[in-house]
Short mmCIF file of C-alpha atoms in Angstrom, two decimals:
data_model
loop_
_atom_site.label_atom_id
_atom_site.label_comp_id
_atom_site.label_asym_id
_atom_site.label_seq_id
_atom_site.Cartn_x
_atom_site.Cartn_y
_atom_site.Cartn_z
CA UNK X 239 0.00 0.00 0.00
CA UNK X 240 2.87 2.51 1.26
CA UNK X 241 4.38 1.75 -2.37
CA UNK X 242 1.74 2.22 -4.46
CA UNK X 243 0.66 5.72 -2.18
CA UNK X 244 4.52 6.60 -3.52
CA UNK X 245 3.38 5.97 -7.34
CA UNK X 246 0.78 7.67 -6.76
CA UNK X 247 1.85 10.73 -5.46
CA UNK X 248 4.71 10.73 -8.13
CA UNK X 249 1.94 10.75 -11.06
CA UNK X 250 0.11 13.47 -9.15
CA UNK X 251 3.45 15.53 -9.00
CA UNK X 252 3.45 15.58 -12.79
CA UNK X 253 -0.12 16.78 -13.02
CA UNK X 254 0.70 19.64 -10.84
CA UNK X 255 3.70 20.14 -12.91
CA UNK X 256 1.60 20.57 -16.02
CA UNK X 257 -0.54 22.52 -14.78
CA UNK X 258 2.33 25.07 -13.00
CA UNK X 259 3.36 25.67 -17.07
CA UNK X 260 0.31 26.02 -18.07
CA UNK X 261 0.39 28.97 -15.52
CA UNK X 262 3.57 30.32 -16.74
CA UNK X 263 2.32 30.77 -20.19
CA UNK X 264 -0.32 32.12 -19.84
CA UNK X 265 1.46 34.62 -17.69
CA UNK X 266 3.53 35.17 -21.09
CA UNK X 267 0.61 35.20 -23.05
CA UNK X 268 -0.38 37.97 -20.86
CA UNK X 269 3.19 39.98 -20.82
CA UNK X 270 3.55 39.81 -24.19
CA UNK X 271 0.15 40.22 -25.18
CA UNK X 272 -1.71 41.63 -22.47
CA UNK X 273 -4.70 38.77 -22.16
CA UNK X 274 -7.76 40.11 -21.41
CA UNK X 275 -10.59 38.62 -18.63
CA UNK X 276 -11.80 36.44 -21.09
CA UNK X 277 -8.15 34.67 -21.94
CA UNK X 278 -6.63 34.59 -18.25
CA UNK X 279 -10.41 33.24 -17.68
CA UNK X 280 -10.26 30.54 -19.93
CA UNK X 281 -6.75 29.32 -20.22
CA UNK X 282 -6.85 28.96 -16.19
CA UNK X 283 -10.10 27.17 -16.92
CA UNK X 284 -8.29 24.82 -19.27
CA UNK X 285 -5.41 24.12 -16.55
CA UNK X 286 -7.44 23.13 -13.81
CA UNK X 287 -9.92 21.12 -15.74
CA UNK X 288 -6.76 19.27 -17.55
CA UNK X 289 -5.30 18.85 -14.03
CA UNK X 290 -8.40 17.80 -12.23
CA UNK X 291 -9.32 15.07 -15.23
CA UNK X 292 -6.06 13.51 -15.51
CA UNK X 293 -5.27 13.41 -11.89
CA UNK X 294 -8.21 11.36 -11.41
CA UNK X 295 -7.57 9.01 -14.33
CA UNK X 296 -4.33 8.35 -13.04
CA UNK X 297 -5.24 7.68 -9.20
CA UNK X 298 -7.79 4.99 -11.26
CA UNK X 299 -5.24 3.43 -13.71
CA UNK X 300 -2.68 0.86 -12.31
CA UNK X 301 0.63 3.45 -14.18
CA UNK X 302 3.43 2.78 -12.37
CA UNK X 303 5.19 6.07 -13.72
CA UNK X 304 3.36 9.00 -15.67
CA UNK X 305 5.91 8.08 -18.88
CA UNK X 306 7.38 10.34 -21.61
CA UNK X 307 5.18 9.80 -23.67
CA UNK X 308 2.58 11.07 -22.02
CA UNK X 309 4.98 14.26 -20.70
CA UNK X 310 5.11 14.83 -24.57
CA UNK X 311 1.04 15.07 -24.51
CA UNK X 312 0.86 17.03 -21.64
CA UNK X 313 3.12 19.64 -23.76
CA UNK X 314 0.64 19.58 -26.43
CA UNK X 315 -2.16 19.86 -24.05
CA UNK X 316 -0.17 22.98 -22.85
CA UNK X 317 -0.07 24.60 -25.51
CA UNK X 318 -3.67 23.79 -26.49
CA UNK X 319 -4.66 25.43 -23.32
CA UNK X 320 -2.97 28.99 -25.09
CA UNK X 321 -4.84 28.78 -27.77
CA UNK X 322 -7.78 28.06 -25.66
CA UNK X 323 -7.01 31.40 -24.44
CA UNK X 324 -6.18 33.48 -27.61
CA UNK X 325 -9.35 32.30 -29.11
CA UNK X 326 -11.48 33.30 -26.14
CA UNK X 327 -8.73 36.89 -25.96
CA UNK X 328 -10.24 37.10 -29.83
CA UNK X 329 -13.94 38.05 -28.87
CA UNK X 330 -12.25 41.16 -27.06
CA UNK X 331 -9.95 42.46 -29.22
CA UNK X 332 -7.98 41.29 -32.21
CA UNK X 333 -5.92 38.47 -31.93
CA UNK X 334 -2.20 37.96 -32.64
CA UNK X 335 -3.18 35.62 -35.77
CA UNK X 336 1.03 34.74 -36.18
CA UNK X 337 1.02 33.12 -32.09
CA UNK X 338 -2.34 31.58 -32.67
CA UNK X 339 -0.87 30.04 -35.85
CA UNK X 340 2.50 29.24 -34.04
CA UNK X 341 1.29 27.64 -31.08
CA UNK X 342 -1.60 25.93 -33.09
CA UNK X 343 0.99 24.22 -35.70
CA UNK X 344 3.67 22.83 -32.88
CA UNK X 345 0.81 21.40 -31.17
CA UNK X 346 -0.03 19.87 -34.28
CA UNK X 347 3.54 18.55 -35.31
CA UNK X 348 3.47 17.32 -32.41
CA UNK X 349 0.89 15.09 -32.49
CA UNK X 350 2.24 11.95 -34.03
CA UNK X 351 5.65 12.18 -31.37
CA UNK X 352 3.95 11.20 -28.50
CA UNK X 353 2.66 7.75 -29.93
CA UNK X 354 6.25 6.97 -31.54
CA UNK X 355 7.60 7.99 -28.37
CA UNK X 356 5.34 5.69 -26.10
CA UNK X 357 5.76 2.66 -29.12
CA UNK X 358 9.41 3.12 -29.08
CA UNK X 359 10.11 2.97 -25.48
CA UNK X 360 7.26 0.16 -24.43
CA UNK X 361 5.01 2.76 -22.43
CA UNK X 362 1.89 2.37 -24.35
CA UNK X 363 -1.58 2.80 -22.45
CA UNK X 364 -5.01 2.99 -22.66
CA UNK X 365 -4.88 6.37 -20.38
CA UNK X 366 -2.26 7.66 -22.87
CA UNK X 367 -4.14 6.83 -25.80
CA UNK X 368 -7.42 8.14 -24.44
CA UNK X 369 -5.13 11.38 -22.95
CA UNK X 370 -3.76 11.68 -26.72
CA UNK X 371 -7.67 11.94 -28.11
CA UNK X 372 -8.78 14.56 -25.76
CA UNK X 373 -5.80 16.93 -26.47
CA UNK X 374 -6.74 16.42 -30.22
CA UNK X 375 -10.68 16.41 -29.36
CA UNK X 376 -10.64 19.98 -27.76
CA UNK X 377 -7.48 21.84 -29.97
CA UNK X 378 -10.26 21.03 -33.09
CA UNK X 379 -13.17 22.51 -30.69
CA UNK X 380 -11.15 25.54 -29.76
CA UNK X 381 -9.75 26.07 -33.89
CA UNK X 382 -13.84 25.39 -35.10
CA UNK X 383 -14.84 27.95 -32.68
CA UNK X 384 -11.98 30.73 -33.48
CA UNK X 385 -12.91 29.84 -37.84
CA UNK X 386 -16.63 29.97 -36.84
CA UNK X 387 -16.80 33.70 -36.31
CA UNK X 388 -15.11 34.52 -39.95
CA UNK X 389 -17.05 31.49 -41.88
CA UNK X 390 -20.32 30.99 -39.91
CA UNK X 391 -21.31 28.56 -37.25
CA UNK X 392 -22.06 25.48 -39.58
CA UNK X 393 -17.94 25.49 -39.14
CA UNK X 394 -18.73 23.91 -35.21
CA UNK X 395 -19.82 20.73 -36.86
CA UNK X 396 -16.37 19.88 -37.16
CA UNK X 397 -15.60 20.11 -33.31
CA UNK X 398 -18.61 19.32 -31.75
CA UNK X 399 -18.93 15.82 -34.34
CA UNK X 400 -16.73 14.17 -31.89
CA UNK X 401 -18.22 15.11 -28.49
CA UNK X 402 -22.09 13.91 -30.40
CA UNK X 403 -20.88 10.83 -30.88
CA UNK X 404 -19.78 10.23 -27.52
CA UNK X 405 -23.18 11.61 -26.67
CA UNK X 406 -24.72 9.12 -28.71
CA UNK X 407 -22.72 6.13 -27.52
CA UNK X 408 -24.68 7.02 -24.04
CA UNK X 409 -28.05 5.83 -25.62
CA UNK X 410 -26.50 3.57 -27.87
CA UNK X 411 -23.79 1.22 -26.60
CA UNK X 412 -22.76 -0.45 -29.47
CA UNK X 413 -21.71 2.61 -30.52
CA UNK X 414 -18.51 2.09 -28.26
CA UNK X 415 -17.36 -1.10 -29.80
CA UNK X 416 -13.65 -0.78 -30.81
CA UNK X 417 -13.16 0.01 -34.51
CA UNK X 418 -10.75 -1.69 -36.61
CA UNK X 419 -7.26 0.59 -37.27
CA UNK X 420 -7.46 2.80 -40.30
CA UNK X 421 -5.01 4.84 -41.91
CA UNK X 422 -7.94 6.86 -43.73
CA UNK X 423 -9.94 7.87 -40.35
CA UNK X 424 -6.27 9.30 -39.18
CA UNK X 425 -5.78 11.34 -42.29
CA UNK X 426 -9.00 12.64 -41.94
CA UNK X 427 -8.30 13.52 -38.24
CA UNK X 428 -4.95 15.15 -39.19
CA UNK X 429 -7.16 16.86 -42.09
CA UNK X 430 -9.29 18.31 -39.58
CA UNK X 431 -6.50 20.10 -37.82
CA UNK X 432 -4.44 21.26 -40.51
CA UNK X 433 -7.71 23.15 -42.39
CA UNK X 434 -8.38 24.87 -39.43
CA UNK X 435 -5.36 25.86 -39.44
CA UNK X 436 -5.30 27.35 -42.88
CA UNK X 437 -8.07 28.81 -42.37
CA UNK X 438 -7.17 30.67 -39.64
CA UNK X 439 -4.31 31.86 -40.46
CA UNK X 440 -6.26 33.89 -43.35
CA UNK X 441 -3.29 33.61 -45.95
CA UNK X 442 -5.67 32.59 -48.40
CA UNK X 443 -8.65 34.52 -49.84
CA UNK X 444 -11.56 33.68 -48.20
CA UNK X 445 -13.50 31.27 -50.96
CA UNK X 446 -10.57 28.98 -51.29
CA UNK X 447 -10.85 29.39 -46.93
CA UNK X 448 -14.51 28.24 -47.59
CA UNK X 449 -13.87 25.25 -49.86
CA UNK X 450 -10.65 24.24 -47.62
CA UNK X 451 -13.46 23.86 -44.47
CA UNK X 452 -15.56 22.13 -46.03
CA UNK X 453 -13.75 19.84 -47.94
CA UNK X 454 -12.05 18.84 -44.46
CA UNK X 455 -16.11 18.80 -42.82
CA UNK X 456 -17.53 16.45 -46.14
CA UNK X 457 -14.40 13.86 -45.15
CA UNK X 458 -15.26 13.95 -41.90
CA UNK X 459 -18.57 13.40 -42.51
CA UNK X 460 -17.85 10.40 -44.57
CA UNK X 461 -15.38 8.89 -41.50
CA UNK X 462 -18.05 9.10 -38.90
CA UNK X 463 -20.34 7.74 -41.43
CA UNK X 464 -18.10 5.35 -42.39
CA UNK X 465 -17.82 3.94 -38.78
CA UNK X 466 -21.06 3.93 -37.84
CA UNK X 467 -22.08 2.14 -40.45
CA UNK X 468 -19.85 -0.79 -39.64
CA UNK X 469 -20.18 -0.31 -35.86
CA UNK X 470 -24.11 -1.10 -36.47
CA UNK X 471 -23.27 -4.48 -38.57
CA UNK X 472 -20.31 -5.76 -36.45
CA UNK X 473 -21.28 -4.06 -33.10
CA UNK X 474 -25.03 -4.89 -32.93
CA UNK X 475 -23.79 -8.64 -34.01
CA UNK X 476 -21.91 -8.90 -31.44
CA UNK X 477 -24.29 -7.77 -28.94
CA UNK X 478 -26.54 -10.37 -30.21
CA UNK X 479 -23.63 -13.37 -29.78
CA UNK X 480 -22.90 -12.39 -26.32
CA UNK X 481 -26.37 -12.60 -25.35
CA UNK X 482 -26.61 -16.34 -27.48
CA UNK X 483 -23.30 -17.78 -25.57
CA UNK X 484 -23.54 -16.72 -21.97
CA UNK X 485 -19.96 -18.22 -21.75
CA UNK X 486 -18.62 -15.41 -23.46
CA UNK X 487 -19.83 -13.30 -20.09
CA UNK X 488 -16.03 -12.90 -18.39
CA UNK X 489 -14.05 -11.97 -22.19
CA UNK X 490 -16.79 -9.31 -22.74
CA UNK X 491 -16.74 -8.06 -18.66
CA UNK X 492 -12.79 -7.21 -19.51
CA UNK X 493 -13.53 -5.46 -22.79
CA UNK X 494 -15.89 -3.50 -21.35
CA UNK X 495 -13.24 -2.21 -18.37
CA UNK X 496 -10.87 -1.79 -21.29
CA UNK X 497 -13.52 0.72 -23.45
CA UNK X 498 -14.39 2.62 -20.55
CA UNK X 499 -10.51 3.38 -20.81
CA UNK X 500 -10.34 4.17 -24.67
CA UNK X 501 -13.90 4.50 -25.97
CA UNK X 502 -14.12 7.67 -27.99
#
């Protein structure tokens, strides 16, 4: 017990650690910016949910150490949490479009590192994973939101897509069956991001904005299609097979403890 209280407090240290830089930049932010209610407001919003969340994931998970890769995430999520704040800064007053853009595309490079990092050095995990798809979740929330007020609001169908379909999943479980890996629902993810992106950095005029946006909302579309469509055959089959063979009871009990962990 005394050992596992020292894990424990170890993981927590990190949290607190993430959440002391998250502080720091903001206070940047604000020196070099001068954030406004709404930013400081926000981004200290961000820090404490972050640190709150993952705390409590990791007093549930059996990690033994919080791992670099997921030090690597917690840097993204960092810097997520500044745009978080520019973007709400940007309802007050005009925002500084080339740190937006800056902090936006090295949270974005920086996406693929942390799962080569946890492959490479054997710290995979379901919290990681799951801690990976929130970051991404929310920076494409945050970027929809900022786009929204130059395109219109249809552009929140890209962020909020993701948080419906775990809304869905509530009233229909076999929406949380795992999917099958797919290089094609990762490029449109990284689609998502990098459109946003471009469109916010308004480099380009705004129709070819327009058709960038919606080009990355139509292949989104088609992914969550895509998957639901095959969650309904496979997941609804399966359903039906557990509840045929009740000695399949104990395999299904362990991946449900595993989805709570990674469902989307």
């Amino acid at each position: 017990m005394a050992l596992n209280n020292t894990y424990d407090a170890r993981l927590q240290q990190e949290t607190a650690v993430g959440a002391g830089v998250q502080i720091l930049l903001l206070a940047l932010l604000g020196t070099a910016i001068g954030l406004g209610v709404a930013g400081w407001l926000s981004g200290l919003a961000f820090a404490f949910a972050t640190w709150a969340v993952l705390s409590r994931a990791l007093h549930r998970s059996a990690l033994r150490s919080f791992g670099p890769a997921n030090r690597v995430t917690l840097g993204r999520a960092t810097l997520v949490g500044g745009v978080t704040a520019l973007v709400a800064d940007s309802f007050e007053s005009a925002p500084p479009v080339t740190l937006l853009v800056g902090l936006t595309a090295v949270a974005l490079l920086l996406d693929g590192v942390d799962g080569k990092v946890a492959r490479r050095t054997g710290t995979s995990s379901a919290l990681g994973a799951r801690f990976d798809m929130e970051v991404d979740a929310f920076l494409i929330l945050v970027l929809s939101v900022y786009v929204s007020t130059r395109l219109g609001p249809w552009v929140l169908l890209i962020g909020a897509m993701r948080y419906a379909f775990v809304a869905a999943a509530r009233f229909a479980p076999w929406l949380n069956a795992p999917l099958p890996p797919s290089f094609a629902r990762k490029t449109v993810a990284a689609l998502q991001g990098i459109a946003l992106l471009i469109a916010g950095s308004s480099l380009l005029p705004h129709p070819a904005e327009l058709g960038v946006v919606l080009l990355a909302l139509g292949s989104l579309v088609w992914s969550f299609g895509r998957d639901v469509m095959w969650l309904w055959r496979h997941g609804r089959i399966g359903a039906t097979e557990v509840a045929v063979d009740p000695s399949s009871a104990p395999a299904e009990k362990g991946q449900a403890k595993v989805l709570e962990l990674v469902s989307p």
